[in-house]
PDB file of C-alpha atoms in Angstrom:
ATOM      1  CA  MET X 736       2.943 -24.363  96.095  1.00  0.00           C
ATOM      2  CA  PHE X 737       5.022 -27.498  95.592  1.00  0.00           C
ATOM      3  CA  ASP X 738       4.481 -29.114  92.199  1.00  0.00           C
ATOM      4  CA  LEU X 739       5.043 -32.890  92.289  1.00  0.00           C
ATOM      5  CA  LYS X 740       5.107 -33.256  88.515  1.00  0.00           C
ATOM      6  CA  GLN X 741       7.594 -30.430  88.068  1.00  0.00           C
ATOM      7  CA  CYS X 742       9.841 -31.832  90.780  1.00  0.00           C
ATOM      8  CA  TYR X 743       9.811 -35.217  89.047  1.00  0.00           C
ATOM      9  CA  ALA X 744      10.523 -33.614  85.669  1.00  0.00           C
ATOM     10  CA  ASP X 745      13.384 -31.542  87.111  1.00  0.00           C
ATOM     11  CA  ASN X 746      15.008 -34.584  88.701  1.00  0.00           C
ATOM     12  CA  LEU X 747      14.614 -36.620  85.534  1.00  0.00           C
ATOM     13  CA  LYS X 748      16.179 -33.810  83.493  1.00  0.00           C
ATOM     14  CA  GLN X 749      19.182 -33.664  85.848  1.00  0.00           C
ATOM     15  CA  HIS X 750      19.569 -37.444  85.664  1.00  0.00           C
ATOM     16  CA  LEU X 751      19.380 -37.538  81.876  1.00  0.00           C
ATOM     17  CA  GLU X 752      21.844 -34.668  81.464  1.00  0.00           C
ATOM     18  CA  LEU X 753      24.374 -36.537  83.587  1.00  0.00           C
ATOM     19  CA  PHE X 754      23.758 -39.925  82.009  1.00  0.00           C
ATOM     20  CA  ASN X 755      24.023 -38.521  78.499  1.00  0.00           C
ATOM     21  CA  ALA X 756      27.622 -37.641  79.432  1.00  0.00           C
ATOM     22  CA  MET X 757      28.503 -40.957  81.134  1.00  0.00           C
ATOM     23  CA  GLU X 758      30.376 -42.246  78.086  1.00  0.00           C
ATOM     24  CA  LYS X 759      33.335 -40.062  79.039  1.00  0.00           C
ATOM     25  CA  TYR X 760      33.874 -42.269  82.103  1.00  0.00           C
ATOM     26  CA  LEU X 761      34.381 -45.407  80.000  1.00  0.00           C
ATOM     27  CA  PRO X 762      38.218 -45.286  80.047  1.00  0.00           C
ATOM     28  CA  VAL X 763      38.405 -45.134  83.850  1.00  0.00           C
ATOM     29  CA  ALA X 764      35.614 -47.708  84.165  1.00  0.00           C
ATOM     30  CA  GLU X 765      37.567 -50.070  81.897  1.00  0.00           C
ATOM     31  CA  THR X 766      40.646 -49.606  84.070  1.00  0.00           C
ATOM     32  CA  LEU X 767      38.534 -50.381  87.137  1.00  0.00           C
ATOM     33  CA  ALA X 768      37.188 -53.577  85.558  1.00  0.00           C
ATOM     34  CA  ILE X 769      40.644 -54.765  84.505  1.00  0.00           C
ATOM     35  CA  GLU X 770      42.096 -54.085  87.962  1.00  0.00           C
ATOM     36  CA  CYS X 771      39.226 -55.953  89.660  1.00  0.00           C
ATOM     37  CA  PHE X 772      39.475 -58.901  87.257  1.00  0.00           C
ATOM     38  CA  ASP X 773      43.249 -59.099  87.772  1.00  0.00           C
ATOM     39  CA  ALA X 774      42.860 -58.886  91.561  1.00  0.00           C
ATOM     40  CA  LEU X 775      40.304 -61.688  91.630  1.00  0.00           C
ATOM     41  CA  GLY X 776      42.550 -63.791  89.402  1.00  0.00           C
ATOM     42  CA  LYS X 777      45.428 -63.379  91.881  1.00  0.00           C
ATOM     43  CA  GLY X 778      43.272 -64.478  94.816  1.00  0.00           C
ATOM     44  CA  GLY X 779      42.507 -60.929  95.895  1.00  0.00           C
ATOM     45  CA  LYS X 780      39.193 -59.383  96.839  1.00  0.00           C
ATOM     46  CA  ILE X 781      37.208 -56.253  96.115  1.00  0.00           C
ATOM     47  CA  VAL X 782      36.631 -54.107  99.222  1.00  0.00           C
ATOM     48  CA  PHE X 783      33.985 -51.370  99.286  1.00  0.00           C
ATOM     49  CA  PHE X 784      33.139 -48.704 101.866  1.00  0.00           C
ATOM     50  CA  GLY X 785      31.337 -45.396 102.169  1.00  0.00           C
ATOM     51  CA  ASN X 786      29.121 -43.320 104.469  1.00  0.00           C
ATOM     52  CA  GLY X 787      25.335 -43.042 104.469  1.00  0.00           C
ATOM     53  CA  GLY X 788      23.891 -43.857 101.048  1.00  0.00           C
ATOM     54  CA  SER X 789      27.373 -44.768  99.856  1.00  0.00           C
ATOM     55  CA  ALA X 790      27.579 -47.323 102.690  1.00  0.00           C
ATOM     56  CA  ALA X 791      24.395 -48.931 101.402  1.00  0.00           C
ATOM     57  CA  ASP X 792      25.760 -48.864  97.850  1.00  0.00           C
ATOM     58  CA  SER X 793      28.963 -50.523  99.104  1.00  0.00           C
ATOM     59  CA  GLN X 794      27.012 -53.360 100.664  1.00  0.00           C
ATOM     60  CA  HIS X 795      24.872 -53.725  97.551  1.00  0.00           C
ATOM     61  CA  LEU X 796      27.875 -54.020  95.232  1.00  0.00           C
ATOM     62  CA  ALA X 797      29.770 -56.429  97.494  1.00  0.00           C
ATOM     63  CA  ALA X 798      26.678 -58.651  97.565  1.00  0.00           C
ATOM     64  CA  GLU X 799      26.514 -58.669  93.749  1.00  0.00           C
ATOM     65  CA  PHE X 800      30.088 -60.001  93.643  1.00  0.00           C
ATOM     66  CA  VAL X 801      29.632 -62.657  96.325  1.00  0.00           C
ATOM     67  CA  VAL X 802      26.166 -63.905  95.350  1.00  0.00           C
ATOM     68  CA  ARG X 803      25.843 -63.120  91.630  1.00  0.00           C
ATOM     69  CA  PHE X 804      24.796 -60.320  89.323  1.00  0.00           C
ATOM     70  CA  LYS X 805      23.258 -61.731  86.136  1.00  0.00           C
ATOM     71  CA  LYS X 806      25.173 -64.913  85.395  1.00  0.00           C
ATOM     72  CA  GLU X 807      25.476 -68.104  87.359  1.00  0.00           C
ATOM     73  CA  ARG X 808      29.141 -68.233  88.325  1.00  0.00           C
ATOM     74  CA  ARG X 809      31.406 -68.961  91.240  1.00  0.00           C
ATOM     75  CA  ALA X 810      31.305 -66.644  94.234  1.00  0.00           C
ATOM     76  CA  LEU X 811      33.743 -63.740  93.948  1.00  0.00           C
ATOM     77  CA  ALA X 812      35.643 -62.425  96.965  1.00  0.00           C
ATOM     78  CA  SER X 813      34.223 -59.077  98.002  1.00  0.00           C
ATOM     79  CA  MET X 814      33.215 -57.316 101.176  1.00  0.00           C
ATOM     80  CA  ALA X 815      31.858 -54.052 102.483  1.00  0.00           C
ATOM     81  CA  LEU X 816      33.533 -52.513 105.539  1.00  0.00           C
ATOM     82  CA  THR X 817      30.195 -50.985 106.513  1.00  0.00           C
ATOM     83  CA  THR X 818      28.432 -54.102 107.786  1.00  0.00           C
ATOM     84  CA  ASP X 819      29.962 -55.116 111.119  1.00  0.00           C
ATOM     85  CA  THR X 820      28.159 -53.011 113.705  1.00  0.00           C
ATOM     86  CA  SER X 821      30.386 -54.269 116.511  1.00  0.00           C
ATOM     87  CA  ILE X 822      33.547 -53.091 114.763  1.00  0.00           C
ATOM     88  CA  LEU X 823      31.954 -49.811 113.647  1.00  0.00           C
ATOM     89  CA  THR X 824      30.606 -48.889 117.071  1.00  0.00           C
ATOM     90  CA  ALA X 825      33.561 -50.162 119.116  1.00  0.00           C
ATOM     91  CA  HIS X 826      36.040 -48.283 116.982  1.00  0.00           C
ATOM     92  CA  ALA X 827      33.983 -45.085 116.908  1.00  0.00           C
ATOM     93  CA  ASN X 828      33.611 -45.275 120.695  1.00  0.00           C
ATOM     94  CA  ASP X 829      37.189 -46.263 121.577  1.00  0.00           C
ATOM     95  CA  TYR X 830      39.042 -44.273 118.915  1.00  0.00           C
ATOM     96  CA  HIS X 831      37.506 -41.953 116.339  1.00  0.00           C
ATOM     97  CA  PHE X 832      35.114 -42.349 113.424  1.00  0.00           C
ATOM     98  CA  ASP X 833      37.734 -40.859 111.086  1.00  0.00           C
ATOM     99  CA  THR X 834      39.741 -44.092 111.327  1.00  0.00           C
ATOM    100  CA  VAL X 835      36.874 -46.601 111.402  1.00  0.00           C
ATOM    101  CA  PHE X 836      37.608 -47.876 107.874  1.00  0.00           C
ATOM    102  CA  ALA X 837      41.402 -47.468 108.017  1.00  0.00           C
ATOM    103  CA  ARG X 838      41.538 -49.849 110.991  1.00  0.00           C
ATOM    104  CA  GLN X 839      39.591 -52.466 109.053  1.00  0.00           C
ATOM    105  CA  VAL X 840      41.823 -51.954 106.015  1.00  0.00           C
ATOM    106  CA  GLU X 841      44.866 -52.590 108.227  1.00  0.00           C
ATOM    107  CA  ALA X 842      43.316 -55.839 109.455  1.00  0.00           C
ATOM    108  CA  LEU X 843      41.742 -57.192 106.271  1.00  0.00           C
ATOM    109  CA  VAL X 844      43.349 -55.799 103.114  1.00  0.00           C
ATOM    110  CA  LYS X 845      46.236 -57.451 101.260  1.00  0.00           C
ATOM    111  CA  PRO X 846      48.376 -56.062  98.407  1.00  0.00           C
ATOM    112  CA  GLU X 847      46.451 -58.113  95.821  1.00  0.00           C
ATOM    113  CA  ASP X 848      43.127 -56.441  96.698  1.00  0.00           C
ATOM    114  CA  VAL X 849      41.217 -53.583  95.073  1.00  0.00           C
ATOM    115  CA  VAL X 850      39.910 -51.101  97.633  1.00  0.00           C
ATOM    116  CA  ILE X 851      37.049 -48.839  96.544  1.00  0.00           C
ATOM    117  CA  GLY X 852      35.952 -45.855  98.613  1.00  0.00           C
ATOM    118  CA  LEU X 853      32.691 -44.149  97.726  1.00  0.00           C
ATOM    119  CA  THR X 854      32.431 -40.480  98.687  1.00  0.00           C
ATOM    120  CA  THR X 855      30.297 -37.991  96.804  1.00  0.00           C
ATOM    121  CA  SER X 856      32.307 -35.060  98.154  1.00  0.00           C
ATOM    122  CA  GLY X 857      35.820 -36.496  98.171  1.00  0.00           C
ATOM    123  CA  THR X 858      36.339 -34.870 101.568  1.00  0.00           C
ATOM    124  CA  SER X 859      35.272 -37.642 103.963  1.00  0.00           C
ATOM    125  CA  ALA X 860      38.177 -38.127 106.357  1.00  0.00           C
ATOM    126  CA  ASN X 861      37.317 -41.763 107.078  1.00  0.00           C
ATOM    127  CA  ILE X 862      37.311 -42.633 103.368  1.00  0.00           C
ATOM    128  CA  ASN X 863      40.532 -40.738 102.654  1.00  0.00           C
ATOM    129  CA  LEU X 864      42.397 -42.259 105.607  1.00  0.00           C
ATOM    130  CA  ALA X 865      41.287 -45.765 104.631  1.00  0.00           C
ATOM    131  CA  LEU X 866      42.488 -45.287 101.054  1.00  0.00           C
ATOM    132  CA  GLU X 867      45.827 -43.996 102.391  1.00  0.00           C
ATOM    133  CA  ALA X 868      46.083 -47.117 104.572  1.00  0.00           C
ATOM    134  CA  ALA X 869      45.326 -49.312 101.551  1.00  0.00           C
ATOM    135  CA  ASN X 870      48.013 -47.485  99.547  1.00  0.00           C
ATOM    136  CA  ASP X 871      50.492 -48.180 102.351  1.00  0.00           C
ATOM    137  CA  ILE X 872      49.662 -51.892 102.114  1.00  0.00           C
ATOM    138  CA  GLY X 873      50.123 -51.834  98.336  1.00  0.00           C
ATOM    139  CA  ALA X 874      46.511 -52.481  97.324  1.00  0.00           C
ATOM    140  CA  TYR X 875      45.040 -50.839  94.232  1.00  0.00           C
ATOM    141  CA  THR X 876      42.877 -47.932  95.410  1.00  0.00           C
ATOM    142  CA  VAL X 877      39.846 -46.433  93.701  1.00  0.00           C
ATOM    143  CA  ALA X 878      37.677 -43.481  94.652  1.00  0.00           C
ATOM    144  CA  LEU X 879      34.171 -43.175  93.288  1.00  0.00           C
ATOM    145  CA  THR X 880      33.574 -39.518  93.983  1.00  0.00           C
ATOM    146  CA  GLY X 881      31.948 -36.380  92.632  1.00  0.00           C
ATOM    147  CA  ARG X 882      32.014 -32.602  92.495  1.00  0.00           C
ATOM    148  CA  ASP X 883      35.674 -31.608  91.969  1.00  0.00           C
ATOM    149  CA  GLY X 884      37.043 -34.818  93.529  1.00  0.00           C
ATOM    150  CA  GLY X 885      38.023 -33.221  96.825  1.00  0.00           C
ATOM    151  CA  GLN X 886      41.168 -34.485  98.532  1.00  0.00           C
ATOM    152  CA  VAL X 887      40.465 -38.097  97.569  1.00  0.00           C
ATOM    153  CA  LYS X 888      41.412 -37.429  93.934  1.00  0.00           C
ATOM    154  CA  ASP X 889      45.021 -37.080  95.105  1.00  0.00           C
ATOM    155  CA  ILE X 890      44.909 -40.204  97.283  1.00  0.00           C
ATOM    156  CA  ALA X 891      43.318 -42.917  95.136  1.00  0.00           C
ATOM    157  CA  LYS X 892      45.348 -44.475  92.358  1.00  0.00           C
ATOM    158  CA  LEU X 893      42.192 -44.341  90.217  1.00  0.00           C
ATOM    159  CA  PRO X 894      39.889 -41.436  91.031  1.00  0.00           C
ATOM    160  CA  ILE X 895      36.579 -41.649  89.171  1.00  0.00           C
ATOM    161  CA  ILE X 896      35.142 -38.155  89.538  1.00  0.00           C
ATOM    162  CA  ILE X 897      31.506 -37.660  88.543  1.00  0.00           C
ATOM    163  CA  GLU X 898      31.468 -34.016  87.518  1.00  0.00           C
ATOM    164  CA  ASN X 899      28.230 -33.022  89.199  1.00  0.00           C
ATOM    165  CA  ASN X 900      27.302 -31.171  92.382  1.00  0.00           C
ATOM    166  CA  ILE X 901      24.065 -32.980  93.239  1.00  0.00           C
ATOM    167  CA  THR X 902      24.605 -35.831  95.695  1.00  0.00           C
ATOM    168  CA  ALA X 903      21.722 -37.954  94.395  1.00  0.00           C
ATOM    169  CA  ARG X 904      22.937 -37.689  90.801  1.00  0.00           C
ATOM    170  CA  ILE X 905      26.506 -38.575  91.823  1.00  0.00           C
ATOM    171  CA  GLN X 906      25.225 -41.648  93.681  1.00  0.00           C
ATOM    172  CA  GLU X 907      23.152 -42.689  90.669  1.00  0.00           C
ATOM    173  CA  ALA X 908      26.259 -42.491  88.493  1.00  0.00           C
ATOM    174  CA  HIS X 909      28.267 -44.481  91.054  1.00  0.00           C
ATOM    175  CA  MET X 910      25.669 -47.235  90.985  1.00  0.00           C
ATOM    176  CA  PHE X 911      25.596 -47.241  87.186  1.00  0.00           C
ATOM    177  CA  ILE X 912      29.362 -47.763  87.147  1.00  0.00           C
ATOM    178  CA  GLY X 913      29.054 -50.318  89.956  1.00  0.00           C
ATOM    179  CA  HIS X 914      26.386 -52.336  88.182  1.00  0.00           C
ATOM    180  CA  TRP X 915      28.305 -52.140  84.908  1.00  0.00           C
ATOM    181  CA  LEU X 916      31.395 -53.380  86.786  1.00  0.00           C
ATOM    182  CA  CYS X 917      29.427 -56.345  88.142  1.00  0.00           C
ATOM    183  CA  GLU X 918      28.218 -57.250  84.656  1.00  0.00           C
ATOM    184  CA  ALA X 919      31.698 -56.834  83.146  1.00  0.00           C
ATOM    185  CA  ILE X 920      33.243 -59.065  85.810  1.00  0.00           C
ATOM    186  CA  ASP X 921      30.463 -61.649  85.335  1.00  0.00           C
ATOM    187  CA  GLU X 922      31.399 -61.817  81.660  1.00  0.00           C
ATOM    188  CA  LEU X 923      35.163 -61.838  82.213  1.00  0.00           C
ATOM    189  CA  VAL X 924      35.165 -64.626  84.814  1.00  0.00           C
ATOM    190  CA  THR X 925      32.859 -66.887  82.758  1.00  0.00           C
ATOM    191  CA  GLN X 926      34.587 -66.655  79.379  1.00  0.00           C
TER     192      GLN X 926
END
């Protein structure tokens, strides 16, 4: 019989085990923050995208940049490529879903931008192709990924690989880094 309390305890244990090791990601997180701060200072923007839960996380983080996180400050240029249903459905219908983000990158990304793809597996073709397109433009590319990093670890200039095999735990770590990034940028742009 399913035990609710045990399920909760098991999930909490997995979460705590991962988060007790999150300090090792500080060097790559610092690099991410510096690249984002520099991009914003040059008139660039932060571009997020992902599939499923990572799409929702992308929208969430872009909103924190544009609206605010904790501090009252100017709006910061950011966007999620997961929000325009007309572009998403037209492209998927007329072309292929594998290139749905790459096409938007071609249209919207500039060399001064930071482009962040979220993929728990590192094997999502549409994320990988979009990061390749951003590399071709000269933007700084980041992959928030998990497991062993998949193919995306060899595409992004800064792969941040959460060494875990549980999708939910990887996403929780991505959002921790994302929220920390928002707070760090809040502080950097208001000093």
